[in-house]
Amino acid sequence: MGKMNITAIKTASNGVWQGDDPLDFAFPLLIVQATLVLLLSRSLAFLLRPLHQPKVIAEIIGGIILGPSALGRNKAYMERIFPPWSTPILETVASIGLLFFLFLVGLELDLASIRRSGRRAGAIAAAGITLPFVCGIGVAFVLRSSVPGADQVGFIQFLVFMGVALSITAFPVLARILAELKLLTTPVGEIAMAAAAFNDIAAWVLLALAVALSGGSHHKSPLISIWVLLSGFAYVAFVMTVIRPIMSRISRRSPGGGEAAVCLTLGGVLVSGFVTDAIGIHSIFGAFVFGLAIPKEGEFAGRLIERIEDFVSGLLLPLYFASSGLKTNVTKINGAQAWGLLGLVVFTACAGKILGTFAVAVACRMPKREALTLGVLMNTKGLVELIVLNIGKERKVLNDEIFAILVLMALFTTFITTPTVMAIYSPARRAARGGPSRRKLQLQHQNSADSAQPTTDTDELHVLACVHGPHDVPSMINLIETVRGTGRAALKLYILRLIELTERSSSIVMAQRARKNGLPFRNPLKKAAHNDDVSVAFEAYGQLGRVKVRPMTAVSALHTMHEDVCAVAEGKRAALVVLPFHRHGTDHVGPGWRAVNQRVIREAPCSVAVLVDRGFGGARQVGPAEVAHGVCVMFFGGPDDREALELGGRMAEHPGVRVTLVRFVEAKSMAVTLRPSPEKCTEQSYSFSTAVMDRDKEKALDDVAVEAFRNQWGEKAGYDERAASNVVEAVLAIGRSKDYELVVVGKGRFPSSMVAELADRTAEHAELGPVGDILASSAHGAVSSILVVQQHDVVHAHETPVSKVIGEGSDSLSKVNSGDTGDIV
């Protein structure tokens, strides 16, 4: 399609049946463009995930691929999918996304925390800006003399744009890289974030200067640039002194982000953008300043982010990168000289930022390795850099070749950040993890292969309870109340709030508020905890009972979340980790959380329990005096069941809990042969331990554990011995009976013959073991909540799916060595 008068472009077509081509109309074409951009950027993000690259890298590469550097070399494609007349429409929609994204960036930056960060972060940021800026000016002289057409631009504005392009640090991208590497609250991460925040604000001031300078052409008075700058400073002062108190009042009156408050705020973003555009500074500067004016205390800022970030970051922002890619023509970098200039720009950008930061950091008495890491982190460019370059291209300060060189420089410097940091700096969290702890509740196992030392080195029982959100709180508190004990060691409870780290701004804000991003923490500042309903609920419970409660938060990507759980369990000497099931009633939290549970069960340095909640305790938090629970402990035999029985013993201490021990015995003598079948799918098949165990000794330990329980709790706890010819029906009868609010079972990795009979059943939730899975399945009608317990024991660490053969004549089930390929008999 040839050139078109933009006033003649129609929005929507009449449809193909009436002879219209949708691609000749603005809105259908925009839909096609957006779909193409989203598919390509998401596909690239998936491919780059193993390299730990931020999403912005995929979006920049996607834009370059769609542009004249790759697919755009096909003229037919460009004329149909990205014709020249569609460019203003695409860029207008993308600019709306950019406007609100810069508002989100302003929301992420907390000026109060920047002021608190001290002189060291300020000095490092100043060095990280000054040296690259000076280097950028030096490179600008080289480019003006080497690149054809570069000297056609005003001298001062070109120098300033080049200085800003090389000195900028992308705060949003850096935050995500630090969070992904779990470095945000190590000393390096905290300084990097503070310095990047300083850098960000300085960069926007410099950008405003560059834009103001570029706005004045040769026939206008230079005083205009000064008026633009003065007007910009006056507007910033107006926002901070007048608008900020108004927004604080709005946030206090509507902390949950009511519709009127949100609409007023979004309108304010648009008006602020218009004002700065009218002044002569780019509209995104107004959106950024308005974001800074929003109070960061309370829930208002978080609710704003949650409401707008997905649409902005997921749809509109990729369109901006696509429009950037359409302007980037890598083929303009042609010849040895052009590629030499690219190398010079990349080297100068990296050397200036890294050396400047490194020198000052060492002068501030930081260790050299940390100082070098900080320099590499501060070299992150990415998104903000692209914004600067696009503005430079719009103002015709940067020509096609220089623009392409600087885009590739931004891409390269951001791409190398994560791999370089991973190579030169090991997070303290990983270094602190020593050898495997061996912690469990059940201590009557000194004759087993794992002769662990007593559970804790104090007289307290340490329990780590994980929660996803407020919906997990009542049942978890009710469970902890039942096991806190009254006559034995006091309970020390660590609450770990698990928050998924995503590309969303809200997860970064949560990480900053948590103060220990990715690393669990005890928040010494109660002020921050009061904004968290989960922390408040558990701290209130801790004051009611004889329980010490320490709320913590872990913000991580799901594939590394288990590392945080295991690290805090080890660091806090926990004897038990309690995990919420990935289903909550009829709600499915997600398969990602199920995978987290599976990894924790496999790698935890202590015993693990998974709580399948069906409204345990009436789905509300109760005080210690109100507890009245019926608990059933099912006992088939084996280490996991003995651990479940030990937990049941602690529950029996509580005056409001009635515990019944149901011991299943074989109705007839039988042998079950289990044959290792590693080829089976572990998601649909139960796994059993491959360890060598003395069957008679295990049975003796079972008898001792049951006898000890009966002797201690004979009058207070019930005991029922049942011969089970049909284990499934016997188990479900208890789960459906409504006699018990909670059923406690062992996972059964070293199974009795009765549990081994279930080995060939198709598993719905294999990580719960055969009995736990039967009770947890929503298809079987069980109404009790389920607690599935796995004892920590390195003897049982190796598990494998099995096939089963049933035979008569034996009453024992013994195991072969895990190295054997024969049967498990």
XYZ file of N, CA, C and O in Angstrom, residues 574-663:
360
model
N 14.977 -25.510 62.427
C 13.605 -26.012 62.495
C 13.599 -27.532 62.528
O 14.394 -28.190 61.847
N 12.700 -28.086 63.331
C 12.518 -29.534 63.360
C 11.398 -29.953 62.422
O 11.303 -31.124 62.057
N 10.556 -28.992 62.024
C 9.411 -29.309 61.175
C 9.089 -28.115 60.292
O 9.051 -26.974 60.762
N 8.879 -28.380 59.002
C 8.363 -27.379 58.068
C 6.932 -27.765 57.730
O 6.674 -28.915 57.344
N 5.999 -26.827 57.871
C 4.597 -27.071 57.513
C 4.298 -26.284 56.241
O 4.464 -25.062 56.200
N 3.849 -27.001 55.216
C 3.546 -26.381 53.926
C 2.047 -26.414 53.672
O 1.390 -27.425 53.949
N 1.480 -25.342 53.113
C 0.078 -25.406 52.693
C -0.023 -26.179 51.379
O 0.845 -26.070 50.514
N -1.076 -26.974 51.243
C -1.311 -27.711 50.002
C -1.555 -26.713 48.870
O -1.989 -25.581 49.104
N -1.279 -27.126 47.627
C -1.441 -26.199 46.515
C -2.898 -25.983 46.129
O -3.206 -25.161 45.268
N -3.805 -26.732 46.741
C -5.234 -26.470 46.585
C -5.774 -25.944 47.903
O -5.420 -26.435 48.968
N -6.656 -24.933 47.816
C -7.298 -24.414 49.019
C -8.802 -24.472 48.788
O -9.373 -23.632 48.107
N -9.444 -25.501 49.375
C -10.861 -25.724 49.084
C -11.033 -26.047 47.618
O -10.383 -26.944 47.074
N -11.863 -25.257 46.943
C -12.070 -25.451 45.501
C -11.102 -24.613 44.675
O -11.075 -24.723 43.453
N -10.315 -23.765 45.341
C -9.364 -22.914 44.617
C -8.077 -23.677 44.361
O -7.576 -24.394 45.219
N -7.529 -23.483 43.174
C -6.269 -24.114 42.799
C -5.222 -23.015 42.735
O -5.262 -22.150 41.863
N -4.288 -23.031 43.692
C -3.277 -21.974 43.738
C -2.392 -22.005 42.506
O -1.961 -20.974 42.015
N -2.139 -23.207 41.985
C -1.371 -23.296 40.752
C -0.348 -24.410 40.784
O 0.152 -24.777 41.842
N -0.049 -24.985 39.607
C 0.929 -26.077 39.543
C 2.319 -25.649 39.959
O 3.118 -26.454 40.424
N 2.634 -24.357 39.819
C 3.944 -23.882 40.244
C 4.153 -24.061 41.740
O 5.242 -24.442 42.185
N 3.114 -23.830 42.523
C 3.221 -24.001 43.978
C 3.295 -25.473 44.342
O 3.928 -25.840 45.337
N 2.653 -26.324 43.563
C 2.789 -27.761 43.822
C 4.251 -28.184 43.628
O 4.791 -28.960 44.417
N 4.886 -27.652 42.586
C 6.293 -27.981 42.344
C 7.178 -27.475 43.477
O 8.161 -28.127 43.845
N 6.839 -26.313 44.056
C 7.592 -25.807 45.208
C 7.502 -26.806 46.355
O 8.510 -27.166 46.978
N 6.283 -27.276 46.646
C 6.102 -28.262 47.723
C 6.918 -29.522 47.464
O 7.554 -30.078 48.367
N 6.888 -29.993 46.220
C 7.605 -31.232 45.886
C 9.112 -31.071 46.116
O 9.766 -31.981 46.634
N 9.651 -29.901 45.755
C 11.087 -29.691 45.941
C 11.442 -29.573 47.421
O 12.492 -30.056 47.853
N 10.590 -28.894 48.190
C 10.854 -28.778 49.625
C 10.810 -30.150 50.274
O 11.672 -30.512 51.089
N 9.809 -30.967 49.936
C 9.694 -32.320 50.496
C 10.962 -33.120 50.184
O 11.461 -33.880 51.011
N 11.509 -32.909 48.992
C 12.673 -33.677 48.559
C 13.965 -33.163 49.193
O 14.871 -33.949 49.474
N 14.080 -31.862 49.460
C 15.373 -31.287 49.836
C 15.423 -30.682 51.235
O 16.478 -30.204 51.660
N 14.333 -30.687 51.976
C 14.311 -30.024 53.283
C 15.302 -30.662 54.252
O 15.480 -31.884 54.257
N 15.929 -29.848 55.112
C 16.884 -30.374 56.095
C 16.210 -30.829 57.389
O 16.872 -30.952 58.416
N 14.904 -31.035 57.353
C 14.177 -31.453 58.548
C 12.900 -32.164 58.108
O 12.659 -32.341 56.908
N 12.087 -32.566 59.056
C 10.818 -33.207 58.718
C 9.877 -32.196 58.068
O 9.976 -30.990 58.306
N 8.961 -32.704 57.248
C 8.037 -31.845 56.497
C 6.614 -32.363 56.680
O 6.389 -33.577 56.697
N 5.677 -31.440 56.834
C 4.253 -31.792 56.877
C 3.504 -30.920 55.876
O 3.769 -29.721 55.772
N 2.589 -31.532 55.115
C 1.762 -30.796 54.156
C 0.333 -30.782 54.687
O -0.242 -31.839 54.954
N -0.226 -29.583 54.838
C -1.585 -29.437 55.364
C -2.572 -29.258 54.225
O -2.516 -28.272 53.488
N -3.470 -30.244 54.082
C -4.574 -30.148 53.123
C -5.757 -29.604 53.910
O -6.400 -30.324 54.681
N -6.036 -28.333 53.729
C -7.015 -27.645 54.581
C -8.426 -27.766 54.007
O -8.670 -27.414 52.858
N -9.333 -28.265 54.839
C -10.758 -28.280 54.496
C -11.548 -27.538 55.575
O -12.566 -28.008 56.062
N -11.033 -26.364 55.936
C -11.694 -25.569 56.962
C -11.338 -26.012 58.357
O -12.201 -26.059 59.242
N -10.055 -26.344 58.583
C -9.631 -26.820 59.892
C -9.861 -25.739 60.942
O -9.404 -24.610 60.806
N -10.574 -26.075 62.012
C -10.888 -25.116 63.060
C -12.002 -24.166 62.672
O -12.152 -23.104 63.273
N -12.803 -24.549 61.674
C -13.904 -23.685 61.269
C -13.483 -22.536 60.384
O -14.217 -21.583 60.200
N -12.267 -22.618 59.824
C -11.740 -21.606 58.906
C -11.676 -20.225 59.549
O -11.737 -19.208 58.895
N -11.587 -20.193 60.890
C -11.381 -18.913 61.570
C -10.371 -19.116 62.683
O -10.244 -20.205 63.234
N -9.677 -18.041 62.990
C -8.661 -18.123 64.035
C -9.348 -18.144 65.394
O -10.207 -17.324 65.681
N -8.978 -19.085 66.251
C -9.563 -19.178 67.586
C -8.476 -19.012 68.630
O -7.294 -19.237 68.379
N -8.891 -18.601 69.812
C -7.957 -18.479 70.924
C -7.708 -19.832 71.551
O -8.458 -20.790 71.346
N -6.646 -19.965 72.349
C -6.300 -21.240 72.975
C -7.437 -21.845 73.781
O -7.620 -23.063 73.793
N -8.242 -21.003 74.450
C -9.317 -21.525 75.296
C -10.475 -22.076 74.483
O -11.300 -22.832 74.991
N -10.570 -21.695 73.193
C -11.705 -22.109 72.374
C -11.448 -23.393 71.602
O -12.347 -23.914 70.948
N -10.225 -23.912 71.633
C -9.873 -25.055 70.806
C -10.641 -26.296 71.247
O -10.688 -26.623 72.426
N -11.259 -26.952 70.288
C -11.941 -28.220 70.563
C -11.883 -29.045 69.287
O -12.790 -29.010 68.465
N -10.790 -29.767 69.099
C -10.570 -30.506 67.866
C -10.554 -32.005 68.134
O -10.051 -32.463 69.159
N -11.099 -32.744 67.184
C -10.908 -34.187 67.168
C -9.854 -34.518 66.139
O -9.958 -34.109 64.978
N -8.816 -35.246 66.562
C -7.696 -35.563 65.674
C -7.519 -37.074 65.629
O -7.526 -37.739 66.670
N -7.370 -37.612 64.427
C -7.103 -39.035 64.249
C -5.707 -39.214 63.667
O -5.362 -38.587 62.654
N -4.895 -40.062 64.321
C -3.576 -40.407 63.788
C -3.655 -41.825 63.245
O -3.903 -42.774 63.990
N -3.497 -41.962 61.926
C -3.514 -43.293 61.307
C -2.102 -43.868 61.335
O -1.152 -43.189 60.919
N -1.978 -45.108 61.784
C -0.654 -45.705 61.942
C -0.584 -47.046 61.215
O -1.277 -47.990 61.571
N 0.245 -47.099 60.160
C 0.482 -48.336 59.423
C 1.859 -48.897 59.735
O 2.110 -50.078 59.522
N 2.783 -48.034 60.199
C 4.132 -48.462 60.510
C 5.153 -47.809 59.610
O 4.864 -47.405 58.479
N 6.383 -47.685 60.125
C 7.461 -47.079 59.353
C 7.856 -45.734 59.927
O 7.152 -45.151 60.762
N 8.994 -45.197 59.518
C 9.514 -43.937 60.078
C 8.563 -42.762 59.927
O 8.419 -41.958 60.842
N 7.911 -42.627 58.757
C 7.001 -41.496 58.556
C 5.814 -41.573 59.505
O 5.372 -40.563 60.063
N 5.284 -42.762 59.696
C 4.143 -42.927 60.602
C 4.560 -42.677 62.049
O 3.783 -42.143 62.848
N 5.777 -43.063 62.413
C 6.247 -42.787 63.774
C 6.403 -41.278 64.000
O 6.139 -40.776 65.088
N 6.819 -40.569 62.957
C 6.912 -39.100 63.077
C 5.515 -38.499 63.230
O 5.308 -37.570 64.023
N 4.551 -39.034 62.476
C 3.166 -38.564 62.613
C 2.646 -38.840 64.021
O 1.925 -38.020 64.608
N 3.017 -39.987 64.578
C 2.580 -40.340 65.932
C 3.220 -39.399 66.958
O 2.569 -39.016 67.942
N 4.485 -39.042 66.744
C 5.139 -38.090 67.643
C 4.414 -36.751 67.630
O 4.213 -36.117 68.678
N 3.994 -36.320 66.452
C 3.231 -35.077 66.333
C 1.893 -35.218 67.047
O 1.427 -34.302 67.733
N 1.267 -36.399 66.896
C 0.016 -36.655 67.597
C 0.177 -36.595 69.103
O -0.727 -36.155 69.825
N 1.344 -37.033 69.610
C 1.615 -36.960 71.033
C 1.654 -35.525 71.530
O 1.149 -35.207 72.611
N 2.249 -34.624 70.730
C 2.246 -33.202 71.115
C 0.831 -32.652 71.102
O 0.467 -31.823 71.948
N 0.014 -33.088 70.143
C -1.372 -32.613 70.097
C -2.162 -33.088 71.315
O -3.024 -32.369 71.830
N -1.855 -34.312 71.771
C -2.585 -34.867 72.907
C -2.342 -34.068 74.182
O -3.150 -34.136 75.121
N -1.242 -33.314 74.257
C -0.970 -32.490 75.435
C -1.973 -31.363 75.590
O -2.201 -30.867 76.688
N -2.566 -30.914 74.466
C -3.459 -29.756 74.517
C -4.789 -30.155 75.154
O -5.405 -31.147 74.750
N -5.261 -29.406 76.134
C -6.505 -29.787 76.809
C -7.737 -29.742 75.910
O -8.747 -30.389 76.217
N -7.658 -28.997 74.807
C -8.821 -28.890 73.933
C -8.782 -29.835 72.750
O -9.635 -29.744 71.855
N -7.796 -30.735 72.712
C -7.655 -31.631 71.565
C -7.833 -33.079 72.013
O -7.192 -33.527 72.968
N -8.702 -33.810 71.342
C -8.908 -35.229 71.612
C -8.270 -36.024 70.481
O -8.700 -35.953 69.330
N -7.196 -36.767 70.792
C -6.455 -37.525 69.788
C -6.858 -38.993 69.864
O -6.951 -39.568 70.952
N -7.105 -39.584 68.711
C -7.375 -41.018 68.619
C -6.335 -41.651 67.711
O -6.152 -41.209 66.567
N -5.654 -42.662 68.226
C -4.686 -43.409 67.426
C -5.374 -44.633 66.851
O -5.901 -45.473 67.593
N -5.401 -44.706 65.516
C -5.971 -45.872 64.836
C -4.817 -46.644 64.207
O -4.189 -46.167 63.259
N -4.530 -47.836 64.758
C -3.450 -48.652 64.218
C -4.043 -49.744 63.333
O -4.890 -50.521 63.760
